[in-house]
Tab-separated table of N, CA and C in Angstrom:
chain	number	residue	atom	x	y	z
P	392	UNK	N	13.459	-11.773	8.014
P	392	UNK	CA	12.551	-10.869	7.334
P	392	UNK	C	12.212	-11.470	5.968
P	393	UNK	N	10.949	-11.380	5.613
P	393	UNK	CA	10.481	-11.929	4.342
P	393	UNK	C	10.497	-10.833	3.287
P	394	UNK	N	11.187	-11.077	2.181
P	394	UNK	CA	11.232	-10.112	1.089
P	394	UNK	C	10.700	-10.784	-0.175
P	395	UNK	N	9.415	-10.600	-0.430
P	395	UNK	CA	8.832	-11.238	-1.609
P	395	UNK	C	9.317	-10.588	-2.894
P	396	UNK	N	9.358	-11.370	-3.932
P	396	UNK	CA	9.719	-10.846	-5.252
P	396	UNK	C	8.526	-10.080	-5.826
P	397	UNK	N	8.771	-9.369	-6.897
P	397	UNK	CA	7.697	-8.644	-7.586
P	397	UNK	C	6.591	-9.620	-7.991
P	398	UNK	N	6.973	-10.769	-8.499
P	398	UNK	CA	5.984	-11.761	-8.913
P	398	UNK	C	5.212	-12.318	-7.720
P	399	UNK	N	5.893	-12.519	-6.587
P	399	UNK	CA	5.213	-12.992	-5.379
P	399	UNK	C	4.121	-12.010	-4.960
P	400	UNK	N	4.443	-10.730	-4.982
P	400	UNK	CA	3.486	-9.693	-4.584
P	400	UNK	C	2.296	-9.692	-5.542
P	401	UNK	N	2.577	-9.747	-6.820
P	401	UNK	CA	1.503	-9.717	-7.808
P	401	UNK	C	0.623	-10.959	-7.702
P	402	UNK	N	1.240	-12.117	-7.482
P	402	UNK	CA	0.459	-13.344	-7.300
P	402	UNK	C	-0.428	-13.236	-6.060
P	403	UNK	N	0.132	-12.707	-4.978
P	403	UNK	CA	-0.631	-12.553	-3.736
P	403	UNK	C	-1.889	-11.722	-3.963
P	404	UNK	N	-1.746	-10.555	-4.583
P	404	UNK	CA	-2.907	-9.691	-4.785
P	404	UNK	C	-3.898	-10.287	-5.789
P	405	UNK	N	-3.407	-10.893	-6.845
P	405	UNK	CA	-4.304	-11.517	-7.822
P	405	UNK	C	-5.055	-12.684	-7.185
P	406	UNK	N	-4.358	-13.482	-6.411
P	406	UNK	CA	-4.989	-14.621	-5.741
P	406	UNK	C	-6.002	-14.139	-4.707
P	407	UNK	N	-5.682	-13.090	-3.972
P	407	UNK	CA	-6.624	-12.528	-3.002
P	407	UNK	C	-7.859	-12.001	-3.714
P	408	UNK	N	-7.665	-11.344	-4.840
P	408	UNK	CA	-8.780	-10.840	-5.642
P	408	UNK	C	-9.675	-11.999	-6.074
P	409	UNK	N	-9.059	-13.057	-6.580
P	409	UNK	CA	-9.821	-14.236	-7.036
P	409	UNK	C	-10.594	-14.866	-5.887
P	410	UNK	N	-9.922	-15.082	-4.772
P	410	UNK	CA	-10.564	-15.719	-3.621
P	410	UNK	C	-11.715	-14.859	-3.082
P	411	UNK	N	-11.529	-13.554	-3.108
P	411	UNK	CA	-12.588	-12.651	-2.645
P	411	UNK	C	-13.806	-12.757	-3.557
P	412	UNK	N	-13.576	-12.748	-4.863
P	412	UNK	CA	-14.680	-12.829	-5.839
P	412	UNK	C	-15.415	-14.167	-5.755
P	413	UNK	N	-14.671	-15.215	-5.375
P	413	UNK	CA	-15.279	-16.549	-5.282
P	413	UNK	C	-15.774	-16.864	-3.869
P	414	UNK	N	-15.713	-15.861	-2.984
P	414	UNK	CA	-16.157	-16.027	-1.588
P	414	UNK	C	-15.471	-17.191	-0.880
P	415	UNK	N	-14.156	-17.334	-1.119
P	415	UNK	CA	-13.373	-18.372	-0.462
P	415	UNK	C	-12.798	-17.838	0.849
P	416	UNK	N	-12.347	-18.737	1.678
P	416	UNK	CA	-11.762	-18.351	2.962
P	416	UNK	C	-10.434	-17.638	2.711
P	417	UNK	N	-10.248	-16.514	3.407
P	417	UNK	CA	-9.029	-15.708	3.283
P	417	UNK	C	-8.194	-15.806	4.547
P	418	UNK	N	-6.885	-15.702	4.390
P	418	UNK	CA	-5.990	-15.599	5.545
P	418	UNK	C	-6.166	-14.208	6.158
P	419	UNK	N	-5.676	-13.992	7.377
P	419	UNK	CA	-5.788	-12.651	7.972
P	419	UNK	C	-5.175	-11.546	7.095
P	420	UNK	N	-4.025	-11.803	6.492
P	420	UNK	CA	-3.406	-10.800	5.626
P	420	UNK	C	-4.245	-10.580	4.365
P	421	UNK	N	-4.801	-11.657	3.832
P	421	UNK	CA	-5.656	-11.525	2.649
P	421	UNK	C	-6.921	-10.732	2.964
P	422	UNK	N	-7.428	-10.838	4.170
P	422	UNK	CA	-8.613	-10.069	4.561
P	422	UNK	C	-8.306	-8.577	4.496
P	423	UNK	N	-7.149	-8.190	5.008
P	423	UNK	CA	-6.749	-6.776	4.962
P	423	UNK	C	-6.544	-6.351	3.509
P	424	UNK	N	-5.851	-7.177	2.744
P	424	UNK	CA	-5.603	-6.856	1.329
P	424	UNK	C	-6.926	-6.761	0.575
P	425	UNK	N	-7.851	-7.653	0.855
P	425	UNK	CA	-9.140	-7.657	0.183
P	425	UNK	C	-9.899	-6.360	0.435
P	426	UNK	N	-9.819	-5.852	1.638
P	426	UNK	CA	-10.479	-4.585	1.951
P	426	UNK	C	-9.915	-3.461	1.087
P	427	UNK	N	-8.592	-3.408	0.947
P	427	UNK	CA	-7.986	-2.356	0.116
P	427	UNK	C	-8.280	-2.568	-1.358
P	428	UNK	N	-8.335	-3.820	-1.786
P	428	UNK	CA	-8.694	-4.115	-3.181
P	428	UNK	C	-10.107	-3.608	-3.460
P	429	UNK	N	-11.036	-3.851	-2.532
P	429	UNK	CA	-12.417	-3.382	-2.720
P	429	UNK	C	-12.485	-1.864	-2.801
P	430	UNK	N	-11.585	-1.183	-2.116
P	430	UNK	CA	-11.591	0.276	-2.123
P	430	UNK	C	-10.921	0.850	-3.377
P	431	UNK	N	-10.359	-0.029	-4.193
P	431	UNK	CA	-9.712	0.391	-5.437
P	431	UNK	C	-10.240	-0.426	-6.620
P	432	UNK	N	-11.531	-0.248	-6.950
P	432	UNK	CA	-12.092	-1.028	-8.070
P	432	UNK	C	-11.437	-0.706	-9.408
P	433	UNK	N	-10.737	0.421	-9.488
P	433	UNK	CA	-10.039	0.759	-10.729
P	433	UNK	C	-8.913	-0.228	-11.038
P	434	UNK	N	-8.544	-1.058	-10.072
P	434	UNK	CA	-7.484	-2.049	-10.279
P	434	UNK	C	-8.027	-3.438	-10.638
P	435	UNK	N	-9.343	-3.590	-10.699
P	435	UNK	CA	-9.924	-4.915	-10.932
P	435	UNK	C	-9.365	-5.598	-12.181
P	436	UNK	N	-9.256	-4.867	-13.278
P	436	UNK	CA	-8.746	-5.483	-14.515
P	436	UNK	C	-7.298	-5.932	-14.355
P	437	UNK	N	-6.503	-5.159	-13.620
P	437	UNK	CA	-5.100	-5.536	-13.392
P	437	UNK	C	-4.992	-6.799	-12.545
P	438	UNK	N	-5.939	-6.982	-11.634
P	438	UNK	CA	-5.891	-8.109	-10.698
P	438	UNK	C	-6.566	-9.368	-11.236
P	439	UNK	N	-7.386	-9.221	-12.254
P	439	UNK	CA	-8.185	-10.341	-12.753
P	439	UNK	C	-7.390	-11.353	-13.570
P	440	UNK	N	-6.284	-10.943	-14.160
P	440	UNK	CA	-5.508	-11.822	-15.043
P	440	UNK	C	-4.080	-11.923	-14.513
P	441	UNK	N	-3.795	-13.008	-13.831
P	441	UNK	CA	-2.491	-13.162	-13.182
P	441	UNK	C	-1.355	-13.184	-14.198
P	442	UNK	N	-1.546	-13.811	-15.335
P	442	UNK	CA	-0.478	-13.869	-16.341
P	442	UNK	C	-0.156	-12.474	-16.862
P	443	UNK	N	-1.183	-11.703	-17.139
P	443	UNK	CA	-0.976	-10.325	-17.585
P	443	UNK	C	-0.310	-9.501	-16.478
P	444	UNK	N	-0.734	-9.732	-15.240
P	444	UNK	CA	-0.161	-8.991	-14.106
P	444	UNK	C	1.332	-9.258	-13.959
P	445	UNK	N	1.730	-10.506	-14.173
P	445	UNK	CA	3.143	-10.855	-14.033
P	445	UNK	C	4.000	-10.211	-15.116
P	446	UNK	N	3.418	-9.941	-16.271
P	446	UNK	CA	4.157	-9.365	-17.392
P	446	UNK	C	4.061	-7.836	-17.464
P	447	UNK	N	3.102	-7.257	-16.768
P	447	UNK	CA	2.842	-5.816	-16.892
P	447	UNK	C	4.033	-4.987	-16.427
P	448	UNK	N	4.239	-3.877	-17.137
P	448	UNK	CA	5.283	-2.916	-16.780
P	448	UNK	C	4.587	-1.581	-16.556
P	449	UNK	N	4.613	-1.128	-15.323
P	449	UNK	CA	3.957	0.131	-14.976
P	449	UNK	C	5.009	1.225	-14.936
P	450	UNK	N	4.997	2.045	-15.966
P	450	UNK	CA	6.016	3.073	-16.109
P	450	UNK	C	5.509	4.424	-15.606
P	451	UNK	N	6.217	4.973	-14.639
P	451	UNK	CA	5.884	6.300	-14.124
P	451	UNK	C	6.024	7.328	-15.238
P	452	UNK	N	7.015	7.120	-16.106
P	452	UNK	CA	7.231	8.034	-17.229
P	452	UNK	C	6.002	8.145	-18.122
P	453	UNK	N	5.219	7.076	-18.180
P	453	UNK	CA	4.025	7.066	-19.016
P	453	UNK	C	2.771	7.378	-18.197
P	454	UNK	N	2.974	7.808	-16.949
P	454	UNK	CA	1.856	8.200	-16.100
P	454	UNK	C	1.028	7.039	-15.582
P	455	UNK	N	1.623	5.866	-15.525
P	455	UNK	CA	0.901	4.693	-15.058
P	455	UNK	C	1.119	4.482	-13.568
P	456	UNK	N	0.031	4.185	-12.878
P	456	UNK	CA	0.115	3.825	-11.471
P	456	UNK	C	0.281	2.324	-11.374
P	457	UNK	N	1.195	1.888	-10.530
P	457	UNK	CA	1.389	0.461	-10.303
P	457	UNK	C	0.423	0.024	-9.200
P	458	UNK	N	-0.636	-0.699	-9.562
P	458	UNK	CA	-1.619	-1.078	-8.545
P	458	UNK	C	-1.038	-1.970	-7.454
P	459	UNK	N	-0.048	-2.763	-7.795
P	459	UNK	CA	0.538	-3.674	-6.818
P	459	UNK	C	1.388	-2.915	-5.803
P	460	UNK	N	2.091	-1.910	-6.263
P	460	UNK	CA	2.848	-1.047	-5.350
P	460	UNK	C	1.888	-0.277	-4.456
P	461	UNK	N	0.841	0.275	-5.055
P	461	UNK	CA	-0.121	1.064	-4.297
P	461	UNK	C	-0.776	0.209	-3.200
P	462	UNK	N	-1.251	-0.973	-3.565
P	462	UNK	CA	-1.892	-1.855	-2.588
P	462	UNK	C	-0.896	-2.338	-1.527
P	463	UNK	N	0.346	-2.580	-1.939
P	463	UNK	CA	1.384	-2.987	-0.978
P	463	UNK	C	1.649	-1.888	0.039
P	464	UNK	N	1.628	-0.646	-0.424
P	464	UNK	CA	1.846	0.467	0.502
P	464	UNK	C	0.681	0.581	1.482
P	465	UNK	N	-0.547	0.347	1.008
P	465	UNK	CA	-1.682	0.335	1.939
P	465	UNK	C	-1.476	-0.736	3.013
P	466	UNK	N	-1.039	-1.921	2.609
P	466	UNK	CA	-0.798	-2.999	3.577
P	466	UNK	C	0.292	-2.617	4.569
P	467	UNK	N	1.361	-2.055	4.064
P	467	UNK	CA	2.475	-1.652	4.914
P	467	UNK	C	2.031	-0.598	5.933
P	468	UNK	N	1.277	0.371	5.464
P	468	UNK	CA	0.796	1.438	6.349
P	468	UNK	C	-0.161	0.864	7.391
P	469	UNK	N	-1.046	-0.043	6.990
P	469	UNK	CA	-1.964	-0.667	7.944
P	469	UNK	C	-1.185	-1.390	9.039
P	470	UNK	N	-0.135	-2.093	8.651
P	470	UNK	CA	0.703	-2.794	9.634
P	470	UNK	C	1.416	-1.796	10.542
P	471	UNK	N	1.971	-0.737	9.979
P	471	UNK	CA	2.643	0.287	10.788
P	471	UNK	C	1.685	0.863	11.826
P	472	UNK	N	0.468	1.167	11.404
P	472	UNK	CA	-0.525	1.743	12.310
P	472	UNK	C	-0.880	0.752	13.409
P	473	UNK	N	-1.039	-0.507	13.053
P	473	UNK	CA	-1.468	-1.519	14.028
P	473	UNK	C	-0.458	-1.713	15.156
P	474	UNK	N	0.814	-1.495	14.866
P	474	UNK	CA	1.853	-1.674	15.897
P	474	UNK	C	2.519	-0.354	16.283
P	475	UNK	N	2.016	0.744	15.735
P	475	UNK	CA	2.574	2.085	15.956
P	475	UNK	C	4.094	2.095	15.778
P	476	UNK	N	4.510	1.649	14.606
P	476	UNK	CA	5.934	1.603	14.288
P	476	UNK	C	6.162	2.204	12.916
P	477	UNK	N	6.931	3.231	12.769
P	477	UNK	CA	7.664	3.924	13.828
P	477	UNK	C	6.705	4.657	14.775
P	478	UNK	N	7.152	4.822	16.033
P	478	UNK	CA	6.290	5.469	17.021
P	478	UNK	C	5.797	6.832	16.530
P	479	UNK	N	4.492	7.023	16.642
P	479	UNK	CA	3.881	8.268	16.201
P	479	UNK	C	3.054	8.111	14.943
P	480	UNK	N	3.238	7.015	14.193
P	480	UNK	CA	2.497	6.838	12.942
P	480	UNK	C	1.009	6.628	13.224
P	481	UNK	N	0.678	5.950	14.306
P	481	UNK	CA	-0.731	5.711	14.641
P	481	UNK	C	-1.429	7.029	14.964
P	482	UNK	N	-0.793	7.867	15.753
P	482	UNK	CA	-1.371	9.159	16.097
P	482	UNK	C	-1.521	10.031	14.843
P	483	UNK	N	-0.514	10.027	13.996
P	483	UNK	CA	-0.590	10.805	12.752
P	483	UNK	C	-1.758	10.314	11.906
P	484	UNK	N	-1.930	9.013	11.818
P	484	UNK	CA	-3.048	8.450	11.065
P	484	UNK	C	-4.383	8.939	11.623
P	485	UNK	N	-4.517	8.891	12.945
P	485	UNK	CA	-5.773	9.310	13.573
P	485	UNK	C	-6.063	10.787	13.293
P	486	UNK	N	-5.045	11.615	13.377
P	486	UNK	CA	-5.209	13.044	13.098
P	486	UNK	C	-5.604	13.259	11.642
P	487	UNK	N	-4.898	12.600	10.736
P	487	UNK	CA	-5.187	12.759	9.308
P	487	UNK	C	-6.567	12.216	8.940
P	488	UNK	N	-6.976	11.118	9.572
P	488	UNK	CA	-8.302	10.548	9.295
P	488	UNK	C	-9.401	11.514	9.730
P	489	UNK	N	-9.204	12.156	10.885
P	489	UNK	CA	-10.179	13.162	11.338
P	489	UNK	C	-10.159	14.379	10.415
P	490	UNK	N	-8.957	14.815	10.063
P	490	UNK	CA	-8.798	16.000	9.203
P	490	UNK	C	-9.514	15.815	7.866
P	491	UNK	N	-9.391	14.642	7.275
P	491	UNK	CA	-9.982	14.358	5.955
P	491	UNK	C	-11.341	13.663	6.046
P	492	UNK	N	-11.711	13.297	7.267
P	492	UNK	CA	-12.937	12.513	7.481
P	492	UNK	C	-12.923	11.251	6.616
P	493	UNK	N	-11.729	10.666	6.500
P	493	UNK	CA	-11.569	9.480	5.661
P	493	UNK	C	-10.275	8.759	6.034
P	494	UNK	N	-10.416	7.506	6.435
P	494	UNK	CA	-9.218	6.710	6.712
P	494	UNK	C	-8.441	6.454	5.423
P	495	UNK	N	-9.175	6.310	4.320
P	495	UNK	CA	-8.526	6.059	3.036
P	495	UNK	C	-7.667	7.260	2.636
P	496	UNK	N	-8.213	8.454	2.741
P	496	UNK	CA	-7.428	9.652	2.408
P	496	UNK	C	-6.247	9.811	3.350
P	497	UNK	N	-6.430	9.451	4.610
P	497	UNK	CA	-5.314	9.496	5.564
P	497	UNK	C	-4.197	8.562	5.107
P	498	UNK	N	-4.573	7.374	4.652
P	498	UNK	CA	-3.580	6.431	4.130
P	498	UNK	C	-2.819	7.041	2.956
P	499	UNK	N	-3.534	7.719	2.075
P	499	UNK	CA	-2.881	8.303	0.903
P	499	UNK	C	-1.923	9.423	1.302
P	500	UNK	N	-2.259	10.180	2.327
P	500	UNK	CA	-1.331	11.210	2.825
P	500	UNK	C	-0.080	10.547	3.402
P	501	UNK	N	-0.289	9.512	4.184
P	501	UNK	CA	0.843	8.785	4.775
P	501	UNK	C	1.679	8.154	3.674
P	502	UNK	N	1.008	7.658	2.635
P	502	UNK	CA	1.696	7.029	1.506
P	502	UNK	C	2.687	7.992	0.844
P	503	UNK	N	2.298	9.252	0.744
P	503	UNK	CA	3.204	10.257	0.177
P	503	UNK	C	4.487	10.349	0.996
P	504	UNK	N	4.340	10.366	2.305
P	504	UNK	CA	5.513	10.465	3.183
P	504	UNK	C	6.348	9.187	3.142
P	505	UNK	N	5.668	8.044	3.126
P	505	UNK	CA	6.367	6.764	3.050
P	505	UNK	C	7.142	6.657	1.747
P	506	UNK	N	6.502	7.040	0.644
P	506	UNK	CA	7.170	7.003	-0.659
P	506	UNK	C	8.394	7.894	-0.687
P	507	UNK	N	8.279	9.064	-0.087
P	507	UNK	CA	9.421	9.981	-0.038
P	507	UNK	C	10.569	9.384	0.771
P	508	UNK	N	10.233	8.747	1.901
P	508	UNK	CA	11.272	8.134	2.725
P	508	UNK	C	11.974	7.012	1.953
P	509	UNK	N	11.213	6.193	1.271
P	509	UNK	CA	11.798	5.085	0.506
P	509	UNK	C	12.658	5.633	-0.636
P	510	UNK	N	12.140	6.637	-1.335
P	510	UNK	CA	12.888	7.244	-2.437
P	510	UNK	C	14.209	7.807	-1.932
P	511	UNK	N	14.191	8.523	-0.809
P	511	UNK	CA	15.424	9.085	-0.243
P	511	UNK	C	16.407	7.987	0.140
P	512	UNK	N	15.896	6.903	0.707
P	512	UNK	CA	16.754	5.786	1.089
P	512	UNK	C	17.417	5.170	-0.141
P	513	UNK	N	16.642	4.977	-1.192
P	513	UNK	CA	17.197	4.395	-2.418
P	513	UNK	C	18.200	5.334	-3.072
P	514	UNK	N	17.890	6.615	-3.048
P	514	UNK	CA	18.761	7.615	-3.682
P	514	UNK	C	20.094	7.730	-2.954
P	515	UNK	N	20.063	7.697	-1.613
P	515	UNK	CA	21.283	7.895	-0.826
P	515	UNK	C	22.009	6.602	-0.494
P	516	UNK	N	21.318	5.471	-0.608
P	516	UNK	CA	21.920	4.201	-0.226
P	516	UNK	C	21.924	3.983	1.276
P	517	UNK	N	21.260	4.859	2.026
P	517	UNK	CA	21.175	4.748	3.480
P	517	UNK	C	19.890	4.033	3.879
P	518	UNK	N	19.851	3.495	5.105
P	518	UNK	CA	18.610	2.859	5.562
P	518	UNK	C	17.466	3.880	5.622
P	519	UNK	N	16.226	3.419	5.540
P	519	UNK	CA	15.090	4.335	5.664
P	519	UNK	C	15.157	5.111	6.985
P	520	UNK	N	14.839	6.401	6.910
P	520	UNK	CA	14.913	7.290	8.073
P	520	UNK	C	13.523	7.445	8.683
P	521	UNK	N	13.229	6.605	9.680
P	521	UNK	CA	11.931	6.622	10.340
P	521	UNK	C	11.612	7.957	10.985
P	522	UNK	N	12.619	8.620	11.526
P	522	UNK	CA	12.384	9.910	12.172
P	522	UNK	C	11.986	10.970	11.147
P	523	UNK	N	12.643	10.978	9.997
P	523	UNK	CA	12.271	11.924	8.942
P	523	UNK	C	10.854	11.639	8.447
P	524	UNK	N	10.500	10.378	8.392
P	524	UNK	CA	9.154	9.954	7.994
P	524	UNK	C	8.117	10.542	8.958
P	525	UNK	N	8.368	10.392	10.252
P	525	UNK	CA	7.444	10.915	11.265
P	525	UNK	C	7.385	12.431	11.200
P	526	UNK	N	8.516	13.078	10.998
P	526	UNK	CA	8.532	14.542	10.889
P	526	UNK	C	7.693	15.005	9.696
P	527	UNK	N	7.806	14.290	8.594
P	527	UNK	CA	7.020	14.601	7.399
P	527	UNK	C	5.524	14.435	7.694
P	528	UNK	N	5.180	13.385	8.445
P	528	UNK	CA	3.785	13.174	8.823
P	528	UNK	C	3.282	14.296	9.730
P	529	UNK	N	4.127	14.733	10.650
P	529	UNK	CA	3.727	15.805	11.568
P	529	UNK	C	3.403	17.083	10.805
P	530	UNK	N	4.182	17.360	9.779
P	530	UNK	CA	3.933	18.547	8.957
P	530	UNK	C	2.556	18.430	8.291
P	531	UNK	N	2.225	17.255	7.789
P	531	UNK	CA	0.923	17.053	7.144
P	531	UNK	C	-0.228	17.128	8.141
P	532	UNK	N	0.060	16.817	9.392
P	532	UNK	CA	-0.977	16.838	10.436
P	532	UNK	C	-1.300	18.251	10.896
P	533	UNK	N	-0.364	19.166	10.680
P	533	UNK	CA	-0.579	20.529	11.202
P	533	UNK	C	-1.364	21.391	10.252
């Protein structure tokens, strides 16, 4: 399993942003990332300067959104949907996309559940609970 560092993730998104702006060839993963970057133009300044991105500290206490975390979660959710893992996430996505008439809003709903699962895992020291994640999604679908 590949576990990139914080700097690796930030470099990836900044480089994808640069390559997209320069109309360079993108890898398959960069194509997906580029689509999410385009849907979040509010992050353009964060992605434009790699040195600043590597040094930035996004503090929740100060009400700052971490664009790299947000974009990473979009990528993770896209991958989960593509392989329906955990089972049921693809169906939940389809229901939420119809409910909101927006795949992007569906992603944000799923992101809430994913964030909660990760937070619970970190808080308890236990592995992520995929079943609780799916149950949380089912509640949002109803």
